[in-house]
mmCIF file of C-alpha atoms in Angstrom:
data_model
loop_
_atom_site.group_PDB
_atom_site.id
_atom_site.type_symbol
_atom_site.label_atom_id
_atom_site.label_comp_id
_atom_site.label_asym_id
_atom_site.label_seq_id
_atom_site.Cartn_x
_atom_site.Cartn_y
_atom_site.Cartn_z
ATOM 1 C CA UNK A 1 -2.805 -6.599 28.463
ATOM 2 C CA UNK A 2 -1.226 -6.435 25.020
ATOM 3 C CA UNK A 3 1.749 -4.818 23.304
ATOM 4 C CA UNK A 4 1.356 -1.923 20.885
ATOM 5 C CA UNK A 5 3.263 0.949 19.358
ATOM 6 C CA UNK A 6 1.755 4.088 20.840
ATOM 7 C CA UNK A 7 2.277 7.619 19.514
ATOM 8 C CA UNK A 8 1.828 10.484 21.962
ATOM 9 C CA UNK A 9 2.163 14.241 21.757
ATOM 10 C CA UNK A 10 2.435 16.479 24.796
ATOM 11 C CA UNK A 11 4.601 19.226 26.286
ATOM 12 C CA UNK A 12 7.636 16.957 26.041
ATOM 13 C CA UNK A 13 7.119 16.540 22.292
ATOM 14 C CA UNK A 14 6.093 13.909 19.742
ATOM 15 C CA UNK A 15 7.025 10.346 20.712
ATOM 16 C CA UNK A 16 6.474 6.790 19.527
ATOM 17 C CA UNK A 17 7.211 3.853 21.804
ATOM 18 C CA UNK A 18 6.414 0.204 22.379
ATOM 19 C CA UNK A 19 4.072 -0.056 25.361
ATOM 20 C CA UNK A 20 1.836 -2.488 27.204
ATOM 21 C CA UNK A 21 -1.813 -1.428 27.075
ATOM 22 C CA UNK A 22 -5.056 -2.689 28.537
ATOM 23 C CA UNK A 23 -7.955 -3.857 26.394
ATOM 24 C CA UNK A 24 -10.156 -1.241 28.070
ATOM 25 C CA UNK A 25 -8.055 1.478 26.412
ATOM 26 C CA UNK A 26 -9.052 0.379 22.912
ATOM 27 C CA UNK A 27 -11.374 2.754 21.042
ATOM 28 C CA UNK A 28 -15.015 1.964 20.296
ATOM 29 C CA UNK A 29 -15.965 -0.622 17.695
ATOM 30 C CA UNK A 30 -18.193 -3.642 17.255
ATOM 31 C CA UNK A 31 -15.480 -6.211 16.420
ATOM 32 C CA UNK A 32 -12.518 -7.086 18.633
ATOM 33 C CA UNK A 33 -9.652 -8.615 16.643
ATOM 34 C CA UNK A 34 -6.646 -10.512 17.942
ATOM 35 C CA UNK A 35 -4.074 -9.274 15.440
ATOM 36 C CA UNK A 36 -1.764 -11.763 13.780
ATOM 37 C CA UNK A 37 0.246 -9.562 11.401
ATOM 38 C CA UNK A 38 0.449 -5.945 10.343
ATOM 39 C CA UNK A 39 2.774 -3.986 8.053
ATOM 40 C CA UNK A 40 5.012 -0.934 7.913
ATOM 41 C CA UNK A 41 3.936 1.384 5.083
ATOM 42 C CA UNK A 42 5.101 4.826 3.985
ATOM 43 C CA UNK A 43 2.165 6.430 5.798
ATOM 44 C CA UNK A 44 3.034 4.491 8.959
ATOM 45 C CA UNK A 45 6.601 5.761 8.675
ATOM 46 C CA UNK A 46 5.307 9.327 8.520
ATOM 47 C CA UNK A 47 3.086 8.705 11.540
ATOM 48 C CA UNK A 48 5.814 7.106 13.670
ATOM 49 C CA UNK A 49 8.471 9.699 12.893
ATOM 50 C CA UNK A 50 6.108 12.691 12.895
ATOM 51 C CA UNK A 51 7.557 13.832 9.550
ATOM 52 C CA UNK A 52 4.062 14.731 8.326
ATOM 53 C CA UNK A 53 0.765 15.405 10.136
ATOM 54 C CA UNK A 54 -0.677 11.956 9.477
ATOM 55 C CA UNK A 55 -1.933 11.348 13.019
ATOM 56 C CA UNK A 56 -5.106 13.331 13.657
ATOM 57 C CA UNK A 57 -5.647 12.560 17.324
ATOM 58 C CA UNK A 58 -3.525 11.377 20.252
ATOM 59 C CA UNK A 59 -2.660 8.934 21.607
ATOM 60 C CA UNK A 60 -2.612 6.790 18.463
ATOM 61 C CA UNK A 61 -1.615 3.268 17.513
ATOM 62 C CA UNK A 62 -0.296 3.381 13.921
ATOM 63 C CA UNK A 63 -0.706 0.676 11.311
ATOM 64 C CA UNK A 64 -2.981 1.044 8.276
ATOM 65 C CA UNK A 65 -3.074 -2.738 7.683
ATOM 66 C CA UNK A 66 -3.918 -5.714 9.812
ATOM 67 C CA UNK A 67 -5.016 -9.309 9.604
ATOM 68 C CA UNK A 68 -6.273 -11.316 12.532
ATOM 69 C CA UNK A 69 -8.919 -13.484 14.133
ATOM 70 C CA UNK A 70 -12.161 -12.193 15.586
ATOM 71 C CA UNK A 71 -12.119 -12.448 19.373
ATOM 72 C CA UNK A 72 -15.559 -10.912 19.967
ATOM 73 C CA UNK A 73 -18.174 -9.518 17.594
ATOM 74 C CA UNK A 74 -21.352 -7.502 17.891
ATOM 75 C CA UNK A 75 -21.493 -7.197 14.094
ATOM 76 C CA UNK A 76 -23.849 -9.525 12.212
ATOM 77 C CA UNK A 77 -21.262 -10.282 9.536
ATOM 78 C CA UNK A 78 -18.608 -11.740 11.819
ATOM 79 C CA UNK A 79 -18.326 -14.230 14.626
ATOM 80 C CA UNK A 80 -15.558 -15.400 16.926
ATOM 81 C CA UNK A 81 -12.867 -17.281 15.080
ATOM 82 C CA UNK A 82 -13.348 -15.599 11.678
ATOM 83 C CA UNK A 83 -10.192 -14.436 9.926
ATOM 84 C CA UNK A 84 -10.463 -10.847 8.717
ATOM 85 C CA UNK A 85 -8.277 -8.174 7.187
ATOM 86 C CA UNK A 86 -8.366 -4.398 7.034
ATOM 87 C CA UNK A 87 -6.786 -1.712 4.880
ATOM 88 C CA UNK A 88 -7.261 2.024 5.307
ATOM 89 C CA UNK A 89 -10.481 3.652 6.550
ATOM 90 C CA UNK A 90 -8.372 6.142 8.521
ATOM 91 C CA UNK A 91 -7.114 3.389 10.814
ATOM 92 C CA UNK A 92 -3.700 4.342 12.181
ATOM 93 C CA UNK A 93 -4.581 8.013 11.634
ATOM 94 C CA UNK A 94 -7.900 8.708 13.384
ATOM 95 C CA UNK A 95 -8.598 5.254 14.882
ATOM 96 C CA UNK A 96 -6.120 2.899 16.545
ATOM 97 C CA UNK A 97 -4.481 0.640 13.987
ATOM 98 C CA UNK A 98 -2.750 -2.644 13.382
ATOM 99 C CA UNK A 99 0.686 -2.264 14.979
ATOM 100 C CA UNK A 100 -0.651 -3.878 18.132
ATOM 101 C CA UNK A 101 -1.659 -7.310 19.327
ATOM 102 C CA UNK A 102 -5.329 -6.283 19.700
ATOM 103 C CA UNK A 103 -7.623 -3.949 17.754
ATOM 104 C CA UNK A 104 -11.256 -2.916 18.181
ATOM 105 C CA UNK A 105 -12.791 -1.872 14.868
ATOM 106 C CA UNK A 106 -15.993 -1.251 12.978
ATOM 107 C CA UNK A 107 -17.177 -4.397 11.239
ATOM 108 C CA UNK A 108 -17.980 -2.433 8.079
ATOM 109 C CA UNK A 109 -14.259 -1.757 7.653
ATOM 110 C CA UNK A 110 -13.362 -5.456 7.577
ATOM 111 C CA UNK A 111 -13.434 -8.034 4.820
ATOM 112 C CA UNK A 112 -12.915 -11.795 5.132
ATOM 113 C CA UNK A 113 -9.408 -13.086 4.563
ATOM 114 C CA UNK A 114 -9.591 -14.474 0.992
ATOM 115 C CA UNK A 115 -9.449 -18.239 0.604
ATOM 116 C CA UNK A 116 -6.002 -19.369 -0.446
ATOM 117 C CA UNK A 117 -4.121 -16.598 1.378
ATOM 118 C CA UNK A 118 -2.352 -17.107 4.695
ATOM 119 C CA UNK A 119 -2.287 -14.188 7.168
ATOM 120 C CA UNK A 120 1.395 -13.641 6.429
ATOM 121 C CA UNK A 121 0.767 -13.609 2.658
ATOM 122 C CA UNK A 122 -2.092 -11.134 3.076
ATOM 123 C CA UNK A 123 0.199 -8.699 4.856
ATOM 124 C CA UNK A 124 3.013 -9.313 2.372
ATOM 125 C CA UNK A 125 0.491 -7.852 -0.060
ATOM 126 C CA UNK A 126 -1.069 -5.330 2.344
ATOM 127 C CA UNK A 127 -2.340 -1.898 1.387
ATOM 128 C CA UNK A 128 0.522 -1.496 -1.093
ATOM 129 C CA UNK A 129 -0.417 -4.625 -3.024
ATOM 130 C CA UNK A 130 -4.132 -3.922 -2.745
ATOM 131 C CA UNK A 131 -3.485 -0.427 -4.160
ATOM 132 C CA UNK A 132 -1.395 -1.945 -6.955
ATOM 133 C CA UNK A 133 -4.308 -4.197 -7.887
ATOM 134 C CA UNK A 134 -6.700 -1.227 -7.889
ATOM 135 C CA UNK A 135 -4.326 0.431 -10.373
ATOM 136 C CA UNK A 136 -4.282 -2.668 -12.586
ATOM 137 C CA UNK A 137 -8.076 -2.885 -12.459
ATOM 138 C CA UNK A 138 -8.302 0.784 -13.487
ATOM 139 C CA UNK A 139 -6.018 0.141 -16.482
ATOM 140 C CA UNK A 140 -8.242 -2.751 -17.490
ATOM 141 C CA UNK A 141 -11.423 -0.748 -16.947
ATOM 142 C CA UNK A 142 -10.144 1.776 -19.488
ATOM 143 C CA UNK A 143 -9.652 -1.010 -22.009
ATOM 144 C CA UNK A 144 -5.922 -1.634 -21.741
ATOM 145 C CA UNK A 145 -4.757 -5.072 -22.877
ATOM 146 C CA UNK A 146 -1.316 -6.732 -22.876
ATOM 147 C CA UNK A 147 -0.909 -6.291 -26.631
ATOM 148 C CA UNK A 148 -1.422 -2.524 -26.462
ATOM 149 C CA UNK A 149 2.131 -1.679 -25.435
ATOM 150 C CA UNK A 150 4.494 -1.084 -22.524
ATOM 151 C CA UNK A 151 3.442 -0.261 -18.967
ATOM 152 C CA UNK A 152 5.696 1.951 -16.846
ATOM 153 C CA UNK A 153 5.774 1.383 -13.085
ATOM 154 C CA UNK A 154 7.455 4.063 -10.970
ATOM 155 C CA UNK A 155 8.719 3.609 -7.424
ATOM 156 C CA UNK A 156 9.304 0.128 -8.725
ATOM 157 C CA UNK A 157 11.340 -1.225 -5.810
ATOM 158 C CA UNK A 158 8.762 -0.107 -3.234
ATOM 159 C CA UNK A 159 5.699 -2.012 -2.075
ATOM 160 C CA UNK A 160 3.169 -0.779 -4.652
ATOM 161 C CA UNK A 161 5.667 -0.962 -7.480
ATOM 162 C CA UNK A 162 6.922 -4.449 -6.625
ATOM 163 C CA UNK A 163 3.447 -5.959 -6.501
ATOM 164 C CA UNK A 164 2.287 -4.049 -9.594
ATOM 165 C CA UNK A 165 5.201 -5.433 -11.609
ATOM 166 C CA UNK A 166 4.488 -8.981 -10.457
ATOM 167 C CA UNK A 167 0.765 -8.729 -11.292
ATOM 168 C CA UNK A 168 1.207 -7.047 -14.677
ATOM 169 C CA UNK A 169 3.952 -9.460 -15.735
ATOM 170 C CA UNK A 170 1.815 -12.469 -14.839
ATOM 171 C CA UNK A 171 -1.068 -10.994 -16.849
ATOM 172 C CA UNK A 172 1.195 -10.763 -19.905
ATOM 173 C CA UNK A 173 2.108 -7.058 -20.030
ATOM 174 C CA UNK A 174 5.578 -5.818 -20.913
ATOM 175 C CA UNK A 175 6.558 -3.894 -17.797
ATOM 176 C CA UNK A 176 9.261 -1.232 -17.558
ATOM 177 C CA UNK A 177 10.384 -0.512 -14.002
ATOM 178 C CA UNK A 178 11.361 3.060 -13.099
ATOM 179 C CA UNK A 179 13.407 3.337 -9.918
ATOM 180 C CA UNK A 180 15.797 5.550 -8.017
ATOM 181 C CA UNK A 181 17.675 2.416 -6.980
ATOM 182 C CA UNK A 182 19.016 0.884 -10.185
ATOM 183 C CA UNK A 183 21.130 -1.449 -8.049
ATOM 184 C CA UNK A 184 17.852 -3.344 -7.541
ATOM 185 C CA UNK A 185 17.603 -4.172 -11.250
ATOM 186 C CA UNK A 186 18.041 -7.918 -10.734
ATOM 187 C CA UNK A 187 15.307 -7.906 -8.079
ATOM 188 C CA UNK A 188 12.911 -6.035 -10.373
ATOM 189 C CA UNK A 189 13.652 -8.366 -13.270
ATOM 190 C CA UNK A 190 12.952 -11.354 -11.013
ATOM 191 C CA UNK A 191 9.472 -9.913 -10.464
ATOM 192 C CA UNK A 192 8.884 -9.694 -14.202
ATOM 193 C CA UNK A 193 10.241 -6.300 -15.325
ATOM 194 C CA UNK A 194 11.469 -6.462 -18.925
ATOM 195 C CA UNK A 195 13.529 -3.284 -18.561
ATOM 196 C CA UNK A 196 14.742 -1.041 -15.729
ATOM 197 C CA UNK A 197 15.123 2.726 -16.143
ATOM 198 C CA UNK A 198 16.616 5.257 -13.705
ATOM 199 C CA UNK A 199 14.092 7.658 -12.171
ATOM 200 C CA UNK A 200 16.422 10.544 -13.046
ATOM 201 C CA UNK A 201 15.111 10.311 -16.606
ATOM 202 C CA UNK A 202 11.674 11.346 -15.312
ATOM 203 C CA UNK A 203 12.321 13.560 -12.281
ATOM 204 C CA UNK A 204 13.440 16.786 -13.971
ATOM 205 C CA UNK A 205 11.079 19.292 -15.636
ATOM 206 C CA UNK A 206 10.140 18.071 -19.097
ATOM 207 C CA UNK A 207 8.251 19.098 -22.216
ATOM 208 C CA UNK A 208 4.448 19.411 -22.268
ATOM 209 C CA UNK A 209 4.478 16.653 -24.902
ATOM 210 C CA UNK A 210 7.335 14.249 -25.636
ATOM 211 C CA UNK A 211 7.838 11.142 -27.747
ATOM 212 C CA UNK A 212 5.031 8.652 -27.190
ATOM 213 C CA UNK A 213 6.001 5.404 -25.468
ATOM 214 C CA UNK A 214 3.664 4.140 -22.738
ATOM 215 C CA UNK A 215 0.321 2.455 -23.240
ATOM 216 C CA UNK A 216 -0.222 2.852 -19.509
ATOM 217 C CA UNK A 217 1.508 3.550 -16.231
ATOM 218 C CA UNK A 218 1.310 3.018 -12.488
ATOM 219 C CA UNK A 219 2.764 6.017 -10.655
ATOM 220 C CA UNK A 220 3.466 6.352 -6.931
ATOM 221 C CA UNK A 221 5.836 9.331 -7.205
ATOM 222 C CA UNK A 222 3.834 12.319 -8.425
ATOM 223 C CA UNK A 223 5.359 15.730 -9.253
ATOM 224 C CA UNK A 224 7.615 15.893 -12.347
ATOM 225 C CA UNK A 225 7.676 12.106 -12.686
ATOM 226 C CA UNK A 226 3.914 11.951 -13.122
ATOM 227 C CA UNK A 227 3.942 14.947 -15.475
ATOM 228 C CA UNK A 228 6.606 13.309 -17.653
ATOM 229 C CA UNK A 229 4.716 10.018 -17.726
ATOM 230 C CA UNK A 230 1.616 11.803 -18.982
ATOM 231 C CA UNK A 231 3.683 13.666 -21.587
ATOM 232 C CA UNK A 232 5.143 10.412 -22.969
ATOM 233 C CA UNK A 233 1.998 8.269 -22.857
ATOM 234 C CA UNK A 234 0.651 7.121 -26.211
ATOM 235 C CA UNK A 235 -2.610 8.263 -27.743
ATOM 236 C CA UNK A 236 -5.525 6.947 -25.689
ATOM 237 C CA UNK A 237 -3.267 5.629 -22.927
ATOM 238 C CA UNK A 238 -3.991 5.510 -19.207
ATOM 239 C CA UNK A 239 -1.862 6.708 -16.277
ATOM 240 C CA UNK A 240 -2.910 5.685 -12.769
ATOM 241 C CA UNK A 241 -1.753 7.907 -9.893
ATOM 242 C CA UNK A 242 -1.726 6.544 -6.342
ATOM 243 C CA UNK A 243 1.193 8.220 -4.555
ATOM 244 C CA UNK A 244 3.134 11.404 -3.874
ATOM 245 C CA UNK A 245 6.608 10.298 -2.813
ATOM 246 C CA UNK A 246 8.165 13.233 -4.702
ATOM 247 C CA UNK A 247 5.468 15.746 -3.775
ATOM 248 C CA UNK A 248 1.833 16.707 -4.201
ATOM 249 C CA UNK A 249 2.456 19.090 -7.092
ATOM 250 C CA UNK A 250 1.707 18.227 -10.718
ATOM 251 C CA UNK A 251 3.735 20.577 -12.963
ATOM 252 C CA UNK A 252 2.005 19.529 -16.171
ATOM 253 C CA UNK A 253 -0.115 20.999 -18.964
ATOM 254 C CA UNK A 254 -3.416 19.853 -20.428
ATOM 255 C CA UNK A 255 -1.662 18.923 -23.703
ATOM 256 C CA UNK A 256 -1.503 15.114 -23.148
ATOM 257 C CA UNK A 257 -5.163 15.012 -22.213
ATOM 258 C CA UNK A 258 -6.640 17.124 -25.006
ATOM 259 C CA UNK A 259 -4.192 16.316 -27.831
ATOM 260 C CA UNK A 260 -3.587 12.613 -27.170
ATOM 261 C CA UNK A 261 -6.688 11.674 -25.195
ATOM 262 C CA UNK A 262 -4.601 10.433 -22.266
ATOM 263 C CA UNK A 263 -6.553 9.486 -19.148
ATOM 264 C CA UNK A 264 -5.181 10.305 -15.688
ATOM 265 C CA UNK A 265 -6.948 7.984 -13.250
ATOM 266 C CA UNK A 266 -6.700 8.765 -9.545
ATOM 267 C CA UNK A 267 -6.551 5.713 -7.272
ATOM 268 C CA UNK A 268 -7.782 5.939 -3.676
ATOM 269 C CA UNK A 269 -7.441 2.892 -1.464
ATOM 270 C CA UNK A 270 -8.360 4.379 1.926
ATOM 271 C CA UNK A 271 -12.106 4.930 1.527
ATOM 272 C CA UNK A 272 -12.751 2.438 -1.270
ATOM 273 C CA UNK A 273 -16.211 0.798 -1.129
ATOM 274 C CA UNK A 274 -16.333 -2.708 0.321
ATOM 275 C CA UNK A 275 -17.322 -4.331 -2.976
ATOM 276 C CA UNK A 276 -14.222 -2.917 -4.681
ATOM 277 C CA UNK A 277 -12.026 -4.165 -1.840
ATOM 278 C CA UNK A 278 -13.369 -7.687 -2.056
ATOM 279 C CA UNK A 279 -12.984 -7.690 -5.852
ATOM 280 C CA UNK A 280 -9.375 -6.466 -5.600
ATOM 281 C CA UNK A 281 -8.419 -9.027 -2.955
ATOM 282 C CA UNK A 282 -10.065 -11.852 -4.912
ATOM 283 C CA UNK A 283 -7.992 -10.810 -7.918
ATOM 284 C CA UNK A 284 -4.833 -10.715 -5.807
ATOM 285 C CA UNK A 285 -5.424 -14.266 -4.628
ATOM 286 C CA UNK A 286 -5.840 -15.313 -8.264
ATOM 287 C CA UNK A 287 -3.566 -13.072 -10.363
ATOM 288 C CA UNK A 288 -0.516 -12.552 -8.164
ATOM 289 C CA UNK A 289 2.209 -15.198 -8.199
ATOM 290 C CA UNK A 290 2.244 -15.887 -4.458
ATOM 291 C CA UNK A 291 5.652 -17.537 -4.738
ATOM 292 C CA UNK A 292 7.082 -14.059 -5.424
ATOM 293 C CA UNK A 293 5.934 -12.763 -2.030
ATOM 294 C CA UNK A 294 8.990 -14.265 -0.360
ATOM 295 C CA UNK A 295 11.129 -12.096 -2.651
ATOM 296 C CA UNK A 296 8.993 -8.985 -2.205
ATOM 297 C CA UNK A 297 8.633 -9.047 1.587
ATOM 298 C CA UNK A 298 10.640 -9.285 4.786
ATOM 299 C CA UNK A 299 9.240 -9.999 8.252
ATOM 300 C CA UNK A 300 9.987 -8.078 11.450
ATOM 301 C CA UNK A 301 8.889 -8.146 15.060
ATOM 302 C CA UNK A 302 6.903 -5.314 16.638
ATOM 303 C CA UNK A 303 10.000 -4.136 18.517
ATOM 304 C CA UNK A 304 11.900 -3.586 15.235
ATOM 305 C CA UNK A 305 9.349 -1.268 13.653
ATOM 306 C CA UNK A 306 10.247 2.123 15.145
ATOM 307 C CA UNK A 307 13.970 2.068 14.206
ATOM 308 C CA UNK A 308 13.060 1.079 10.638
ATOM 309 C CA UNK A 309 10.442 3.806 10.064
ATOM 310 C CA UNK A 310 13.012 6.494 9.232
ATOM 311 C CA UNK A 311 14.841 4.173 6.827
ATOM 312 C CA UNK A 312 11.575 3.532 4.999
ATOM 313 C CA UNK A 313 11.012 7.264 4.473
ATOM 314 C CA UNK A 314 14.562 7.609 3.122
ATOM 315 C CA UNK A 315 13.787 5.058 0.392
ATOM 316 C CA UNK A 316 16.228 2.526 1.788
ATOM 317 C CA UNK A 317 13.728 -0.317 2.194
ATOM 318 C CA UNK A 318 12.913 -2.622 -0.704
ATOM 319 C CA UNK A 319 9.523 -4.227 -1.182
ATOM 320 C CA UNK A 320 7.149 -4.934 1.696
ATOM 321 C CA UNK A 321 7.662 -5.049 5.446
ATOM 322 C CA UNK A 322 5.456 -7.533 7.300
ATOM 323 C CA UNK A 323 5.191 -7.210 11.074
ATOM 324 C CA UNK A 324 4.506 -10.272 13.195
ATOM 325 C CA UNK A 325 3.008 -8.440 16.169
ATOM 326 C CA UNK A 326 3.283 -11.478 18.447
ATOM 327 C CA UNK A 327 6.998 -12.048 17.879
#
């Protein structure tokens, strides 16, 4: 028997609760993992509260991240005792996820826990940090270098934004944090932000083209914020888009792209090929100041997750939430 958060939907409605389950209830997979830590992400908050149709089948254990030790494996790449981690692949949406003490998964979804990272550190990074690194790698792939100019990071006090700031600052970029919570300015500056701007400057409808400022950007907000970033990005700059906290719409014109040669790079972390995942996590172990993780993250027990999910969706949670599923 093991503890898990289980989401159900029946005639009595949509419910999420902490329950004791039997190993035989786990879905099919060729690797059984004894979970050490998971996380609470925006998508998990949507799943737990039912605020959006994230869960595609019921019952469901949420949790798009997990790290743990292999208990049993029928996959050639893993054996009992190996430490592994997982991000995405529809886990927590279509396949039982990490907010549980046990998980049965497909071995192809897993990667080894990188050397130099503890399980707790890996989940302090989690999907948010892994996505942030994919954004940084995309900026680099398009030729961006620290001397090219300022990088804007929106949703700066959230998980993706916090890790992106820390990575970019360590790599030598001048980072400008854009946030709806300017009271977190000292926190953002401690991560490496050189300047903090209120999101209100970006969230209203703007001009198709505005004064050039950004060499690049990491955006998790979407909607008018993303449109305004594109409109103010310098000639040849790169904007990475990985989120939709303000909506799925993009009320923009083609002007930045055809008159300034701006690149809008979409970042998917859910179905990313294994090689890209390993490369991103190796970079995280090397290019993220791990000492900053204590500032970025807070740790909860499994029983504290459900009450906090709604607060996360309301933008009241700073940084990363790590869940010790055995506490």
